[in-house]
JSON list of C-alpha atoms in Angstrom, two decimals:
[
{"chain": "R", "resi": 6, "resn": "UNK", "atom": "CA", "xyz": [-39.23, -45.02, 16.66]},
{"chain": "R", "resi": 7, "resn": "UNK", "atom": "CA", "xyz": [-40.38, -41.04, 15.86]},
{"chain": "R", "resi": 8, "resn": "UNK", "atom": "CA", "xyz": [-39.05, -38.48, 17.87]},
{"chain": "R", "resi": 9, "resn": "UNK", "atom": "CA", "xyz": [-41.65, -35.53, 18.67]},
{"chain": "R", "resi": 10, "resn": "UNK", "atom": "CA", "xyz": [-40.64, -32.32, 19.01]},
{"chain": "R", "resi": 11, "resn": "UNK", "atom": "CA", "xyz": [-41.56, -30.93, 22.96]},
{"chain": "R", "resi": 12, "resn": "UNK", "atom": "CA", "xyz": [-43.03, -27.82, 23.40]},
{"chain": "R", "resi": 13, "resn": "UNK", "atom": "CA", "xyz": [-43.50, -26.64, 26.80]},
{"chain": "R", "resi": 14, "resn": "UNK", "atom": "CA", "xyz": [-45.82, -23.30, 27.40]},
{"chain": "R", "resi": 15, "resn": "UNK", "atom": "CA", "xyz": [-46.25, -21.28, 30.19]},
{"chain": "R", "resi": 16, "resn": "UNK", "atom": "CA", "xyz": [-49.85, -19.33, 31.25]},
{"chain": "R", "resi": 17, "resn": "UNK", "atom": "CA", "xyz": [-49.82, -16.98, 33.93]},
{"chain": "R", "resi": 18, "resn": "UNK", "atom": "CA", "xyz": [-53.10, -15.33, 33.63]},
{"chain": "R", "resi": 19, "resn": "UNK", "atom": "CA", "xyz": [-56.71, -16.01, 31.70]},
{"chain": "R", "resi": 20, "resn": "UNK", "atom": "CA", "xyz": [-56.47, -13.24, 29.02]},
{"chain": "R", "resi": 21, "resn": "UNK", "atom": "CA", "xyz": [-53.32, -14.90, 28.07]},
{"chain": "R", "resi": 22, "resn": "UNK", "atom": "CA", "xyz": [-54.56, -18.18, 28.01]},
{"chain": "R", "resi": 23, "resn": "UNK", "atom": "CA", "xyz": [-57.87, -17.62, 26.19]},
{"chain": "R", "resi": 24, "resn": "UNK", "atom": "CA", "xyz": [-55.43, -16.39, 23.12]},
{"chain": "R", "resi": 25, "resn": "UNK", "atom": "CA", "xyz": [-53.65, -19.34, 23.34]},
{"chain": "R", "resi": 26, "resn": "UNK", "atom": "CA", "xyz": [-56.64, -22.15, 24.20]},
{"chain": "R", "resi": 27, "resn": "UNK", "atom": "CA", "xyz": [-56.58, -23.22, 19.89]},
{"chain": "R", "resi": 28, "resn": "UNK", "atom": "CA", "xyz": [-53.10, -23.51, 20.04]},
{"chain": "R", "resi": 29, "resn": "UNK", "atom": "CA", "xyz": [-52.78, -25.70, 22.50]},
{"chain": "R", "resi": 30, "resn": "UNK", "atom": "CA", "xyz": [-55.31, -27.56, 21.92]},
{"chain": "R", "resi": 31, "resn": "UNK", "atom": "CA", "xyz": [-53.95, -28.44, 17.84]},
{"chain": "R", "resi": 32, "resn": "UNK", "atom": "CA", "xyz": [-50.10, -28.88, 19.35]},
{"chain": "R", "resi": 33, "resn": "UNK", "atom": "CA", "xyz": [-51.29, -31.64, 22.10]},
{"chain": "R", "resi": 34, "resn": "UNK", "atom": "CA", "xyz": [-54.06, -32.99, 19.80]},
{"chain": "R", "resi": 35, "resn": "UNK", "atom": "CA", "xyz": [-50.79, -33.60, 16.70]},
{"chain": "R", "resi": 36, "resn": "UNK", "atom": "CA", "xyz": [-48.61, -36.75, 17.48]},
{"chain": "R", "resi": 37, "resn": "UNK", "atom": "CA", "xyz": [-45.54, -34.67, 16.06]},
{"chain": "R", "resi": 38, "resn": "UNK", "atom": "CA", "xyz": [-45.96, -32.47, 18.89]},
{"chain": "R", "resi": 39, "resn": "UNK", "atom": "CA", "xyz": [-45.79, -33.13, 22.57]},
{"chain": "R", "resi": 40, "resn": "UNK", "atom": "CA", "xyz": [-47.17, -30.47, 24.53]},
{"chain": "R", "resi": 41, "resn": "UNK", "atom": "CA", "xyz": [-45.71, -29.76, 28.17]},
{"chain": "R", "resi": 42, "resn": "UNK", "atom": "CA", "xyz": [-48.35, -26.65, 30.28]},
{"chain": "R", "resi": 43, "resn": "UNK", "atom": "CA", "xyz": [-46.98, -24.87, 33.03]},
{"chain": "R", "resi": 44, "resn": "UNK", "atom": "CA", "xyz": [-49.52, -23.06, 34.81]},
{"chain": "R", "resi": 45, "resn": "UNK", "atom": "CA", "xyz": [-48.65, -20.41, 37.33]},
{"chain": "R", "resi": 46, "resn": "UNK", "atom": "CA", "xyz": [-49.59, -16.75, 37.96]},
{"chain": "R", "resi": 47, "resn": "UNK", "atom": "CA", "xyz": [-53.02, -15.47, 38.55]},
{"chain": "R", "resi": 48, "resn": "UNK", "atom": "CA", "xyz": [-54.28, -18.82, 37.26]},
{"chain": "R", "resi": 49, "resn": "UNK", "atom": "CA", "xyz": [-53.85, -20.24, 40.94]},
{"chain": "R", "resi": 50, "resn": "UNK", "atom": "CA", "xyz": [-54.06, -17.26, 42.84]},
{"chain": "R", "resi": 51, "resn": "UNK", "atom": "CA", "xyz": [-58.37, -17.03, 43.93]},
{"chain": "R", "resi": 52, "resn": "UNK", "atom": "CA", "xyz": [-58.09, -13.36, 44.17]},
{"chain": "R", "resi": 53, "resn": "UNK", "atom": "CA", "xyz": [-57.18, -13.09, 40.46]},
{"chain": "R", "resi": 54, "resn": "UNK", "atom": "CA", "xyz": [-59.89, -16.12, 39.15]},
{"chain": "R", "resi": 55, "resn": "UNK", "atom": "CA", "xyz": [-58.17, -19.50, 40.30]},
{"chain": "R", "resi": 56, "resn": "UNK", "atom": "CA", "xyz": [-58.70, -20.39, 36.90]},
{"chain": "R", "resi": 57, "resn": "UNK", "atom": "CA", "xyz": [-57.60, -24.19, 38.01]},
{"chain": "R", "resi": 58, "resn": "UNK", "atom": "CA", "xyz": [-61.02, -26.06, 36.73]},
{"chain": "R", "resi": 59, "resn": "UNK", "atom": "CA", "xyz": [-60.98, -23.97, 33.64]},
{"chain": "R", "resi": 60, "resn": "UNK", "atom": "CA", "xyz": [-57.69, -24.76, 32.60]},
{"chain": "R", "resi": 61, "resn": "UNK", "atom": "CA", "xyz": [-58.84, -28.48, 33.79]},
{"chain": "R", "resi": 62, "resn": "UNK", "atom": "CA", "xyz": [-62.80, -28.16, 31.26]},
{"chain": "R", "resi": 63, "resn": "UNK", "atom": "CA", "xyz": [-59.62, -27.70, 28.24]},
{"chain": "R", "resi": 64, "resn": "UNK", "atom": "CA", "xyz": [-58.66, -31.40, 28.23]},
{"chain": "R", "resi": 65, "resn": "UNK", "atom": "CA", "xyz": [-55.05, -30.60, 27.84]},
{"chain": "R", "resi": 66, "resn": "UNK", "atom": "CA", "xyz": [-53.08, -33.70, 28.06]},
{"chain": "R", "resi": 67, "resn": "UNK", "atom": "CA", "xyz": [-50.13, -33.00, 30.46]},
{"chain": "R", "resi": 68, "resn": "UNK", "atom": "CA", "xyz": [-50.46, -29.88, 32.71]},
{"chain": "R", "resi": 69, "resn": "UNK", "atom": "CA", "xyz": [-47.88, -29.17, 35.57]},
{"chain": "R", "resi": 70, "resn": "UNK", "atom": "CA", "xyz": [-49.22, -26.50, 38.09]},
{"chain": "R", "resi": 71, "resn": "UNK", "atom": "CA", "xyz": [-46.83, -24.62, 40.11]},
{"chain": "R", "resi": 72, "resn": "UNK", "atom": "CA", "xyz": [-46.59, -24.17, 43.18]},
{"chain": "R", "resi": 73, "resn": "UNK", "atom": "CA", "xyz": [-45.50, -21.07, 43.89]},
{"chain": "R", "resi": 74, "resn": "UNK", "atom": "CA", "xyz": [-47.23, -17.72, 42.88]},
{"chain": "R", "resi": 75, "resn": "UNK", "atom": "CA", "xyz": [-47.55, -14.04, 43.93]},
{"chain": "R", "resi": 76, "resn": "UNK", "atom": "CA", "xyz": [-50.05, -13.26, 46.68]},
{"chain": "R", "resi": 77, "resn": "UNK", "atom": "CA", "xyz": [-49.83, -10.26, 46.59]},
{"chain": "R", "resi": 78, "resn": "UNK", "atom": "CA", "xyz": [-48.32, -7.78, 44.50]},
{"chain": "R", "resi": 79, "resn": "UNK", "atom": "CA", "xyz": [-45.56, -4.96, 45.32]},
{"chain": "R", "resi": 80, "resn": "UNK", "atom": "CA", "xyz": [-42.52, -5.09, 44.61]},
{"chain": "R", "resi": 81, "resn": "UNK", "atom": "CA", "xyz": [-41.29, -7.29, 47.67]},
{"chain": "R", "resi": 82, "resn": "UNK", "atom": "CA", "xyz": [-43.67, -9.93, 46.74]},
{"chain": "R", "resi": 83, "resn": "UNK", "atom": "CA", "xyz": [-42.78, -9.94, 43.15]},
{"chain": "R", "resi": 84, "resn": "UNK", "atom": "CA", "xyz": [-39.30, -10.22, 44.32]},
{"chain": "R", "resi": 85, "resn": "UNK", "atom": "CA", "xyz": [-39.85, -13.14, 46.50]},
{"chain": "R", "resi": 86, "resn": "UNK", "atom": "CA", "xyz": [-41.56, -15.14, 43.76]},
{"chain": "R", "resi": 87, "resn": "UNK", "atom": "CA", "xyz": [-39.20, -14.72, 41.24]},
{"chain": "R", "resi": 88, "resn": "UNK", "atom": "CA", "xyz": [-35.96, -15.82, 43.47]},
{"chain": "R", "resi": 89, "resn": "UNK", "atom": "CA", "xyz": [-38.90, -18.70, 45.09]},
{"chain": "R", "resi": 90, "resn": "UNK", "atom": "CA", "xyz": [-40.14, -20.02, 41.99]},
{"chain": "R", "resi": 91, "resn": "UNK", "atom": "CA", "xyz": [-36.54, -20.14, 40.05]},
{"chain": "R", "resi": 92, "resn": "UNK", "atom": "CA", "xyz": [-35.69, -23.63, 41.88]},
{"chain": "R", "resi": 93, "resn": "UNK", "atom": "CA", "xyz": [-39.36, -25.00, 41.13]},
{"chain": "R", "resi": 94, "resn": "UNK", "atom": "CA", "xyz": [-38.84, -24.00, 37.12]},
{"chain": "R", "resi": 95, "resn": "UNK", "atom": "CA", "xyz": [-35.70, -25.06, 36.78]},
{"chain": "R", "resi": 96, "resn": "UNK", "atom": "CA", "xyz": [-36.42, -28.44, 38.17]},
{"chain": "R", "resi": 97, "resn": "UNK", "atom": "CA", "xyz": [-39.69, -28.43, 36.00]},
{"chain": "R", "resi": 98, "resn": "UNK", "atom": "CA", "xyz": [-37.45, -28.07, 32.92]},
{"chain": "R", "resi": 99, "resn": "UNK", "atom": "CA", "xyz": [-34.81, -29.73, 33.49]},
{"chain": "R", "resi": 100, "resn": "UNK", "atom": "CA", "xyz": [-37.07, -32.81, 34.23]},
{"chain": "R", "resi": 101, "resn": "UNK", "atom": "CA", "xyz": [-39.22, -32.33, 30.94]},
{"chain": "R", "resi": 102, "resn": "UNK", "atom": "CA", "xyz": [-35.72, -31.16, 28.07]},
{"chain": "R", "resi": 103, "resn": "UNK", "atom": "CA", "xyz": [-37.72, -29.13, 26.16]},
{"chain": "R", "resi": 104, "resn": "UNK", "atom": "CA", "xyz": [-37.21, -28.47, 22.23]},
{"chain": "R", "resi": 105, "resn": "UNK", "atom": "CA", "xyz": [-38.61, -25.11, 22.54]},
{"chain": "R", "resi": 106, "resn": "UNK", "atom": "CA", "xyz": [-40.40, -23.02, 25.04]},
{"chain": "R", "resi": 107, "resn": "UNK", "atom": "CA", "xyz": [-43.08, -21.06, 23.90]},
{"chain": "R", "resi": 108, "resn": "UNK", "atom": "CA", "xyz": [-44.06, -17.32, 25.90]},
{"chain": "R", "resi": 109, "resn": "UNK", "atom": "CA", "xyz": [-46.38, -14.76, 25.67]},
{"chain": "R", "resi": 110, "resn": "UNK", "atom": "CA", "xyz": [-46.77, -11.34, 26.63]},
{"chain": "R", "resi": 111, "resn": "UNK", "atom": "CA", "xyz": [-44.56, -9.53, 28.95]},
{"chain": "R", "resi": 112, "resn": "UNK", "atom": "CA", "xyz": [-45.69, -10.62, 32.62]},
{"chain": "R", "resi": 113, "resn": "UNK", "atom": "CA", "xyz": [-43.04, -10.83, 35.49]},
{"chain": "R", "resi": 114, "resn": "UNK", "atom": "CA", "xyz": [-43.45, -14.10, 36.02]},
{"chain": "R", "resi": 115, "resn": "UNK", "atom": "CA", "xyz": [-41.93, -14.76, 32.90]},
{"chain": "R", "resi": 116, "resn": "UNK", "atom": "CA", "xyz": [-38.02, -13.77, 33.98]},
{"chain": "R", "resi": 117, "resn": "UNK", "atom": "CA", "xyz": [-38.31, -17.37, 35.67]},
{"chain": "R", "resi": 118, "resn": "UNK", "atom": "CA", "xyz": [-38.43, -19.09, 32.86]},
{"chain": "R", "resi": 119, "resn": "UNK", "atom": "CA", "xyz": [-36.06, -16.96, 31.20]},
{"chain": "R", "resi": 120, "resn": "UNK", "atom": "CA", "xyz": [-33.40, -17.34, 33.83]},
{"chain": "R", "resi": 121, "resn": "UNK", "atom": "CA", "xyz": [-33.76, -21.21, 33.33]},
{"chain": "R", "resi": 122, "resn": "UNK", "atom": "CA", "xyz": [-34.28, -21.12, 28.91]},
{"chain": "R", "resi": 123, "resn": "UNK", "atom": "CA", "xyz": [-30.74, -19.36, 28.91]},
{"chain": "R", "resi": 124, "resn": "UNK", "atom": "CA", "xyz": [-28.79, -21.28, 31.53]},
{"chain": "R", "resi": 125, "resn": "UNK", "atom": "CA", "xyz": [-30.04, -24.40, 29.95]},
{"chain": "R", "resi": 126, "resn": "UNK", "atom": "CA", "xyz": [-30.25, -23.46, 26.73]},
{"chain": "R", "resi": 127, "resn": "UNK", "atom": "CA", "xyz": [-33.52, -23.91, 25.91]},
{"chain": "R", "resi": 128, "resn": "UNK", "atom": "CA", "xyz": [-34.45, -21.65, 22.58]},
{"chain": "R", "resi": 129, "resn": "UNK", "atom": "CA", "xyz": [-37.48, -19.54, 23.15]},
{"chain": "R", "resi": 130, "resn": "UNK", "atom": "CA", "xyz": [-40.49, -18.64, 21.23]},
{"chain": "R", "resi": 131, "resn": "UNK", "atom": "CA", "xyz": [-42.22, -15.70, 21.41]},
{"chain": "R", "resi": 132, "resn": "UNK", "atom": "CA", "xyz": [-45.04, -14.46, 20.47]},
{"chain": "R", "resi": 133, "resn": "UNK", "atom": "CA", "xyz": [-46.60, -10.45, 21.41]},
{"chain": "R", "resi": 134, "resn": "UNK", "atom": "CA", "xyz": [-43.38, -8.58, 21.01]},
{"chain": "R", "resi": 135, "resn": "UNK", "atom": "CA", "xyz": [-42.77, -5.64, 19.60]},
{"chain": "R", "resi": 136, "resn": "UNK", "atom": "CA", "xyz": [-45.64, -3.85, 21.86]},
{"chain": "R", "resi": 137, "resn": "UNK", "atom": "CA", "xyz": [-45.13, -0.37, 23.68]},
{"chain": "R", "resi": 138, "resn": "UNK", "atom": "CA", "xyz": [-47.14, -0.52, 26.77]},
{"chain": "R", "resi": 139, "resn": "UNK", "atom": "CA", "xyz": [-45.91, 3.37, 27.89]},
{"chain": "R", "resi": 140, "resn": "UNK", "atom": "CA", "xyz": [-44.15, 3.59, 31.70]},
{"chain": "R", "resi": 141, "resn": "UNK", "atom": "CA", "xyz": [-44.98, 0.36, 32.93]},
{"chain": "R", "resi": 142, "resn": "UNK", "atom": "CA", "xyz": [-42.74, -2.70, 33.83]},
{"chain": "R", "resi": 143, "resn": "UNK", "atom": "CA", "xyz": [-43.95, -4.75, 31.20]},
{"chain": "R", "resi": 144, "resn": "UNK", "atom": "CA", "xyz": [-41.87, -2.63, 28.66]},
{"chain": "R", "resi": 145, "resn": "UNK", "atom": "CA", "xyz": [-39.04, -3.56, 30.04]},
{"chain": "R", "resi": 146, "resn": "UNK", "atom": "CA", "xyz": [-40.17, -7.37, 30.33]},
{"chain": "R", "resi": 147, "resn": "UNK", "atom": "CA", "xyz": [-40.97, -7.39, 26.48]},
{"chain": "R", "resi": 148, "resn": "UNK", "atom": "CA", "xyz": [-37.71, -6.10, 25.21]},
{"chain": "R", "resi": 149, "resn": "UNK", "atom": "CA", "xyz": [-35.84, -8.32, 27.42]},
{"chain": "R", "resi": 150, "resn": "UNK", "atom": "CA", "xyz": [-38.29, -11.26, 26.35]},
{"chain": "R", "resi": 151, "resn": "UNK", "atom": "CA", "xyz": [-37.40, -9.74, 22.35]},
{"chain": "R", "resi": 152, "resn": "UNK", "atom": "CA", "xyz": [-33.35, -9.90, 23.01]},
{"chain": "R", "resi": 153, "resn": "UNK", "atom": "CA", "xyz": [-33.27, -13.56, 24.56]},
{"chain": "R", "resi": 154, "resn": "UNK", "atom": "CA", "xyz": [-35.83, -15.15, 21.52]},
{"chain": "R", "resi": 155, "resn": "UNK", "atom": "CA", "xyz": [-34.77, -17.26, 19.25]},
{"chain": "R", "resi": 156, "resn": "UNK", "atom": "CA", "xyz": [-38.15, -16.97, 17.50]},
{"chain": "R", "resi": 157, "resn": "UNK", "atom": "CA", "xyz": [-40.77, -13.85, 17.43]},
{"chain": "R", "resi": 158, "resn": "UNK", "atom": "CA", "xyz": [-44.22, -14.03, 16.73]},
{"chain": "R", "resi": 159, "resn": "UNK", "atom": "CA", "xyz": [-45.92, -10.60, 16.48]},
{"chain": "R", "resi": 160, "resn": "UNK", "atom": "CA", "xyz": [-49.63, -9.66, 16.21]},
{"chain": "R", "resi": 161, "resn": "UNK", "atom": "CA", "xyz": [-49.49, -7.33, 13.49]},
{"chain": "R", "resi": 162, "resn": "UNK", "atom": "CA", "xyz": [-47.14, -5.88, 10.99]},
{"chain": "R", "resi": 163, "resn": "UNK", "atom": "CA", "xyz": [-46.61, -2.55, 13.21]},
{"chain": "R", "resi": 164, "resn": "UNK", "atom": "CA", "xyz": [-45.16, -4.09, 15.79]},
{"chain": "R", "resi": 165, "resn": "UNK", "atom": "CA", "xyz": [-42.82, -6.37, 13.93]}
]
């Protein structure tokens, strides 16, 4: 029996999903891979697009929608989200047992995936590292992702 390579991908907003959709479709259509897509963040919030239907229209075969999302963008709400989502994400990843976790960007939602990935020893592939966002929390999160990732995919030579 052939073993497929399980990839767990997390998407948190429309712009990042738009950049990734062709790659996700390729993984989903290739029998060598088993794509597990987890949807959270602004995809679930009606104030930020509520793009569930858009995701369903991609026809990716295995999609899990997180129950938790940030309802407000203040620091307390973000901290509560991270605290609450750690358990949910940990449970999902423990069930999936991915061979690798694919993350893109620099958003705070990714921190919960990092916690579980590091503690459960799931390798991380990071897309869009090396970029700089002056004065924003994004820069710190991107640096954390860079330090904890096993594979790095940068947008261009300058970010390498």
